Short mmCIF file of C-alpha atoms in Angstrom, two decimals:
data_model
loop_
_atom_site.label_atom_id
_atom_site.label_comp_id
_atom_site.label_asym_id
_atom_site.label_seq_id
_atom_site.Cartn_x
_atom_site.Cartn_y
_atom_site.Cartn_z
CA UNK A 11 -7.56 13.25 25.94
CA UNK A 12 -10.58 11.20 24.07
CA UNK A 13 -12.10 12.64 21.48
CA UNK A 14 -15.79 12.85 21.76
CA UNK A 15 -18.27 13.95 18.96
CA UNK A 16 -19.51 16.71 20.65
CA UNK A 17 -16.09 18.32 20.81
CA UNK A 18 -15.22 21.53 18.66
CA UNK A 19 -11.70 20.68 17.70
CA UNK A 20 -9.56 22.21 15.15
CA UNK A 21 -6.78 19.80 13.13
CA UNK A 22 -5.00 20.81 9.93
CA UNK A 23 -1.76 20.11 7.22
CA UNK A 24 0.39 22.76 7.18
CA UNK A 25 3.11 23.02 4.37
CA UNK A 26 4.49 25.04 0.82
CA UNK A 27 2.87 23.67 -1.51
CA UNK A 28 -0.09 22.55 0.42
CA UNK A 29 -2.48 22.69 -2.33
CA UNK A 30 -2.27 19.52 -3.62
CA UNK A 31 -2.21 17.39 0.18
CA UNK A 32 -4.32 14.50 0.77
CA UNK A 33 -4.73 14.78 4.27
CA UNK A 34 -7.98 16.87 4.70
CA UNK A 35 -9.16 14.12 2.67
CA UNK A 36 -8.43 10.92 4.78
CA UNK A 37 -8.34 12.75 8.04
CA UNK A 38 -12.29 14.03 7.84
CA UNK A 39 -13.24 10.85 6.60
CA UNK A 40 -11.60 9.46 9.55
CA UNK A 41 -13.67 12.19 11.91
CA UNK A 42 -16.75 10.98 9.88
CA UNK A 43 -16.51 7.33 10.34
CA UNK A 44 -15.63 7.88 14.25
CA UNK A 45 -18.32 10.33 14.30
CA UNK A 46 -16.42 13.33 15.38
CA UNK A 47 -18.88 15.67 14.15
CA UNK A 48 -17.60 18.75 15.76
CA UNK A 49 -14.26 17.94 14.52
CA UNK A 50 -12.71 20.36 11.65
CA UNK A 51 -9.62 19.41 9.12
CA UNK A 52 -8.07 22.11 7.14
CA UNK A 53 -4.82 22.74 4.75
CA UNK A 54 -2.49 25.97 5.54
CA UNK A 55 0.28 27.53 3.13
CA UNK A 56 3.07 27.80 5.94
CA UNK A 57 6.63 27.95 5.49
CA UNK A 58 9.89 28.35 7.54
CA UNK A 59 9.34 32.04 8.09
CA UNK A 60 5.28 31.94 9.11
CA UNK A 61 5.58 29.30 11.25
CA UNK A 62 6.38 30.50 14.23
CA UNK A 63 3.07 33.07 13.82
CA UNK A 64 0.72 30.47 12.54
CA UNK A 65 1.75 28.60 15.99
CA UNK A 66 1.65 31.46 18.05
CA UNK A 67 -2.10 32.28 17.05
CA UNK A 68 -3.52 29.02 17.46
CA UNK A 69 -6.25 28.40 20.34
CA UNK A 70 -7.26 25.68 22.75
CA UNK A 71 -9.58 24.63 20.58
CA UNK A 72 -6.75 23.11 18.78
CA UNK A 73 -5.75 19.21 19.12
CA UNK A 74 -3.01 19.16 16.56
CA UNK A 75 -1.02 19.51 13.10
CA UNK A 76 0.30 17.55 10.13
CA UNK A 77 3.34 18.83 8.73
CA UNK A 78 4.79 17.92 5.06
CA UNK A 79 8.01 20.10 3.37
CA UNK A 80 9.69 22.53 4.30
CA UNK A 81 8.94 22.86 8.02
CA UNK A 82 9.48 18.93 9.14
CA UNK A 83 12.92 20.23 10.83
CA UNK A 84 11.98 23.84 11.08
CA UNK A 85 9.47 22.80 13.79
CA UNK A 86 11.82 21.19 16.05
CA UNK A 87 12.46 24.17 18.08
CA UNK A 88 9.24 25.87 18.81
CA UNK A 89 8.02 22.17 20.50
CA UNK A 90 8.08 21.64 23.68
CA UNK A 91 8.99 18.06 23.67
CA UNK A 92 9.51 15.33 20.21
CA UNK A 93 9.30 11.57 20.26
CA UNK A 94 12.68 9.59 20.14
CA UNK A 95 11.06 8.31 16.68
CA UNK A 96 11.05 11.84 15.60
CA UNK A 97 14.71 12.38 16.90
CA UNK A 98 16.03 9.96 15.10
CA UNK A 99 15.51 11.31 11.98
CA UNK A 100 15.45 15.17 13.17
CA UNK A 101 12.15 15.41 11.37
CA UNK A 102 8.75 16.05 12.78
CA UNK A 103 5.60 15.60 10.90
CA UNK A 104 3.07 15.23 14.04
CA UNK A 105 2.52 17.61 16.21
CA UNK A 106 -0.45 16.79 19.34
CA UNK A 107 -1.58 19.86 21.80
CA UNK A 108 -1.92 18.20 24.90
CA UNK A 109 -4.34 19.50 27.61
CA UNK A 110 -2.16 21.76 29.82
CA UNK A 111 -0.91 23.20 26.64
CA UNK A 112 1.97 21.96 25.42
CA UNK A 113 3.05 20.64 21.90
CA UNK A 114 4.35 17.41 21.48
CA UNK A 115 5.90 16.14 18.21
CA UNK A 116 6.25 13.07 16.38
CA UNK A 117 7.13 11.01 13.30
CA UNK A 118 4.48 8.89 11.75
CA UNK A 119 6.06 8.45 8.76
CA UNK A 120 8.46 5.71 9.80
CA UNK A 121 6.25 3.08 11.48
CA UNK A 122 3.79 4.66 8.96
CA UNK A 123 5.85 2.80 6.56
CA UNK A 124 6.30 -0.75 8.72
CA UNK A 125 2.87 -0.71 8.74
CA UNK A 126 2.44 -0.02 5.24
CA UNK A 127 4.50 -2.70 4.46
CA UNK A 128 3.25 -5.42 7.42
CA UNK A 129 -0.17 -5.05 5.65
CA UNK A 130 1.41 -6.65 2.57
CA UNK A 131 2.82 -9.31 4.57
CA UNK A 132 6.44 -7.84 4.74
CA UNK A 133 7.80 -7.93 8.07
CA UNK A 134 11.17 -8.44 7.82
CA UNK A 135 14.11 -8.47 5.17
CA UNK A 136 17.43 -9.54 4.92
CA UNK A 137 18.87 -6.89 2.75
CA UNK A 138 16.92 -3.91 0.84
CA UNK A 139 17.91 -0.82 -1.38
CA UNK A 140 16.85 3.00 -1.02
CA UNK A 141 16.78 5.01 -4.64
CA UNK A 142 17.27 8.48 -3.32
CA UNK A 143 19.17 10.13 -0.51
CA UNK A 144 16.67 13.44 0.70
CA UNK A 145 14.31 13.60 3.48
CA UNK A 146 12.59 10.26 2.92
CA UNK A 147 15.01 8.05 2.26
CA UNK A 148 16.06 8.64 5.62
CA UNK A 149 12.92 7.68 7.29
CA UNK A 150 13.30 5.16 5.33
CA UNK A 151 16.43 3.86 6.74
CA UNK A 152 14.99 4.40 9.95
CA UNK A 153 11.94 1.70 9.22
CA UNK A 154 14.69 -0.53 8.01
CA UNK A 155 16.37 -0.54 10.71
CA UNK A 156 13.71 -2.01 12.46
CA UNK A 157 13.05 -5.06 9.79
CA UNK A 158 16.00 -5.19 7.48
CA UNK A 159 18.57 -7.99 9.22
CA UNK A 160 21.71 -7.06 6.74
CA UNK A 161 23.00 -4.10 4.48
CA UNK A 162 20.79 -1.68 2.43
CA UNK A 163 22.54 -0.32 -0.71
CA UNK A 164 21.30 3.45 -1.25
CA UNK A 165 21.71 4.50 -5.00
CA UNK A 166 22.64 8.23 -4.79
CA UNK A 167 23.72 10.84 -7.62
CA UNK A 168 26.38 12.31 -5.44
CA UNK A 169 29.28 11.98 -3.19
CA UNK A 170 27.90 14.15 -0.98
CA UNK A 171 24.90 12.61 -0.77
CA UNK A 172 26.40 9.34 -0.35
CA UNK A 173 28.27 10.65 2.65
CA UNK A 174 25.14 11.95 4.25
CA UNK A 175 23.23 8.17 3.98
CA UNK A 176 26.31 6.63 5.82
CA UNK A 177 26.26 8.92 8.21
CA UNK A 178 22.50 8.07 8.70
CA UNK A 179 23.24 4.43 8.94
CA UNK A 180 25.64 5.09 11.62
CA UNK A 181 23.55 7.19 13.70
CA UNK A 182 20.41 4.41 13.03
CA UNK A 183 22.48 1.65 14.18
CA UNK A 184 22.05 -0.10 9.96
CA UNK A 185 24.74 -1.21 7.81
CA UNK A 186 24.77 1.02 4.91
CA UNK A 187 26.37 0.69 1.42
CA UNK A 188 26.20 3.89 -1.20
CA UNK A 189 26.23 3.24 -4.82
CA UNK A 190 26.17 5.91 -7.93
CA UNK A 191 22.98 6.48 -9.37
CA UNK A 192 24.18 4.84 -12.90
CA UNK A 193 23.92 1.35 -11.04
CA UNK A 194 20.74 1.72 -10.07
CA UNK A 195 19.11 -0.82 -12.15
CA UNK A 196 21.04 -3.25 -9.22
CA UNK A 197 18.45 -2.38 -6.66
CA UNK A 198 15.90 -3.85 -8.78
CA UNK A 199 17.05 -7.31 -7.65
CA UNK A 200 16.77 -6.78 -4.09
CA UNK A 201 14.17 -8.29 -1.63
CA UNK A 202 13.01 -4.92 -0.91
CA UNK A 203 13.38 -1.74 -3.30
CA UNK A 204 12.05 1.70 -1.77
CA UNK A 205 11.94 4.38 -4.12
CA UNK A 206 11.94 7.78 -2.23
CA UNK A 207 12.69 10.56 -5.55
CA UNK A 208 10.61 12.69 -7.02
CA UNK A 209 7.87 12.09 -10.21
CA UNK A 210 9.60 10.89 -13.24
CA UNK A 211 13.42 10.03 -11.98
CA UNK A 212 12.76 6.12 -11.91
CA UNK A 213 11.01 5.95 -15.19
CA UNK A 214 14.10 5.24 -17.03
CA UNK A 215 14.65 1.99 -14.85
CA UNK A 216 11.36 0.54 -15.67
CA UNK A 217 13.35 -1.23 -18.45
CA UNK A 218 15.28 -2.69 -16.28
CA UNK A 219 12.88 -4.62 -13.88
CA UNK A 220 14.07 -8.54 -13.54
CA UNK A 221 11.57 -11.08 -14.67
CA UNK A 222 10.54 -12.23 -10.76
CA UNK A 223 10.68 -8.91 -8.95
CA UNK A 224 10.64 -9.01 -5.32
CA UNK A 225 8.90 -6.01 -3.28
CA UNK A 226 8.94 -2.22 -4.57
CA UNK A 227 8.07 0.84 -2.08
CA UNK A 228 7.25 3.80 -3.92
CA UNK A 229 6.70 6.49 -2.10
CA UNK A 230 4.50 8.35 -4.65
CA UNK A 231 0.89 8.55 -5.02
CA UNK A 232 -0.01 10.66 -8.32
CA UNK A 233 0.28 10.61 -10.84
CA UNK A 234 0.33 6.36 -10.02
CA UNK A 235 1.18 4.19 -11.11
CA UNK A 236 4.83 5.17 -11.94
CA UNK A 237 6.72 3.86 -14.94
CA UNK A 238 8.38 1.29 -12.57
CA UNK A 239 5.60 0.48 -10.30
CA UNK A 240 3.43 -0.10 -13.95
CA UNK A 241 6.44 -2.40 -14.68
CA UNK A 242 6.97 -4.11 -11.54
CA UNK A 243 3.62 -4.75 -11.19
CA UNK A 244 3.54 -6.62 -15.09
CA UNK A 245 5.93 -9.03 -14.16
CA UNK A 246 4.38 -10.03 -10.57
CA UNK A 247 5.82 -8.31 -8.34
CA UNK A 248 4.86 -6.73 -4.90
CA UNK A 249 3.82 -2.57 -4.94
CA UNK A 250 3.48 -0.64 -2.25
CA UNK A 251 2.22 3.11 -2.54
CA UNK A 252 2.76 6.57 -1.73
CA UNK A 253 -1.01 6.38 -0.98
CA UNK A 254 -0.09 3.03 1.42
CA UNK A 255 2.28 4.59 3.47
CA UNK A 256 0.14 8.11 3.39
CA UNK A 257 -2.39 6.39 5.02
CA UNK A 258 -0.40 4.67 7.31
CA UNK A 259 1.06 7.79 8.50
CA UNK A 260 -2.18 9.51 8.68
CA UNK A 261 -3.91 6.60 10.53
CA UNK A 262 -1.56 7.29 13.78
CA UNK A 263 -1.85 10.91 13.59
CA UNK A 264 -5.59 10.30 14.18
CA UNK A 265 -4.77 8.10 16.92
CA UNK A 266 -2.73 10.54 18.43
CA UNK A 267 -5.04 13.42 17.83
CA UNK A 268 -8.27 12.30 18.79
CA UNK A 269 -7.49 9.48 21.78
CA UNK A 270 -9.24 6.69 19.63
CA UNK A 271 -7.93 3.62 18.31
CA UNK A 272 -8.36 2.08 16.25
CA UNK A 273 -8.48 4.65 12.91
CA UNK A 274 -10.66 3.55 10.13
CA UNK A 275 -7.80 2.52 7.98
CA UNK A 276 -10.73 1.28 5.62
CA UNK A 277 -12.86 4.82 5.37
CA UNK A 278 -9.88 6.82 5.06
CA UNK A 279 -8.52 4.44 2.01
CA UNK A 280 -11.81 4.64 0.21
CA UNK A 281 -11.89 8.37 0.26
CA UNK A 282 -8.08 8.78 -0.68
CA UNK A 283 -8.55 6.59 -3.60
CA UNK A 284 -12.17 8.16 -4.67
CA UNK A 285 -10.22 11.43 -4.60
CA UNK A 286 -7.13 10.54 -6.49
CA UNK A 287 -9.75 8.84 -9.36
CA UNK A 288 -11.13 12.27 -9.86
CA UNK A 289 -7.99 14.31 -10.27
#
């Protein structure tokens, strides 16, 4: 399927919370550059439990869905068919209606975050370090695997946790090394630092930055900058964004939606940054 700007198609970001996504945002800027003007982005409060309805109701009109917490996983079983990208990870935050009907997911999110980084100039790494051990730090691993040549340390508050990230490394093929999260200030000194926790839990480690920091992924977008991306960012070093890699992500979901590539990485950045200026 090619889009064409005629066409009245139906796209939208499911999620709980929703409220606060970005993605109607880049994604109708996206429509508006391409000139899709028959195209239509929404947000949806879904969870685990409405899912399955919301799904169930949709129409052909529809071309297909971003998905953000909780139902990344939850998905999995009412598709039809998922990526080997998505399977991988067991997490699906694509999902395309193709034209005999069927729904086909996929994770953007991990080359979402190559690219995020290529456009910096990273492309590959000999070692790196994850801060965090939940959802994203394991599509993180999963981008490493494909540009990090030796052993990423992953800084995690638990043993638990710890186990899980090995047991990610395993099943992505990557050498992976657990630390406690009271050592975390290490991972500052690494060629390649991705930060995948939530608001506030690096702050304290802003302290900590070394004179001639390398490259720092942090996967948040606002409030931004972060303590440590403020930091890291004084003293010279690289920053990516939670904006960077939202883009990324949301650049390839167009793609996929719509039939035409290249996305207006350009238009969608504008309008994600005009909107985060106003908040």
């Amino acid at each position: 399927m090619t889009a064409r700007a005629t066409d009245a198609r139906r796209a939208a970001v499911l999620g709980s919370p929703i409220a606060h996504s970005l993605s109607p945002v880049l994604h109708r800027a996206a429509y508006e550059a391409l000139g899709l003007t028959g195209w239509s982005y929404d947000r949806f409060e879904v969870d685990e439990s409405t899912l399955p309805g919301f799904l169930k109701g949709l129409g052909p009109e529809w071309a297909g869905l971003s998905l953000t917490m909780p139902l990344k996983r939850a998905v999995i079983p009412l598709l039809d068919e998922i990526s080997e990208t998505a399977a991988s990870v067991e997490a699906v935050n694509t999902v395309v209606f193709t034209e005999d009907g069927r729904r086909v997911g996929d994770n953007t999110d991990i080359p979402g975050m190559i690219g995020a980084l290529r456009e910096r100039g990273i492309e590959q790494v000999d070692s790196a370090a994850i801060l965090g051990a939940g959802a994203t730090a394991s599509s993180a691993l999963a981008a490493l695997a494909r540009i990090c040549t030796g052993e990423v340390v992953a800084y995690v508050r638990s043993e638990e946790r710890a186990a899980e990230m090995r047991q990610w490394g395993a099943r992505l093929d990557i050498e992976v090394v657990t630390a406690d999260w009271s050592d975390a200030a290490e991972a500052l000194r690494r060629p390649l630092v991705i930060a995948t926790t939530p608001a506030g839990t690096t702050d304290a480690l802003a302290s900590s930055v070394p004179e001639r920091p390398a490259t720092l992924f942090d996967v948040l977008y606002d409030p931004w900058p972060t303590a440590l991306a403020a930091r890291w960012s004084a003293y010279g070093g690289a920053v990516v964004s939670g904006l960077d890699l939202l883009l990324h992500q949301a650049v390839l979901q167009v793609e996929q939606m719509t039939g035409l590539a290249p996305a207006p990485l350009d238009a969608m950045r504008k309008a994600g940054e005009h909107m985060l200026d106003a908040r």
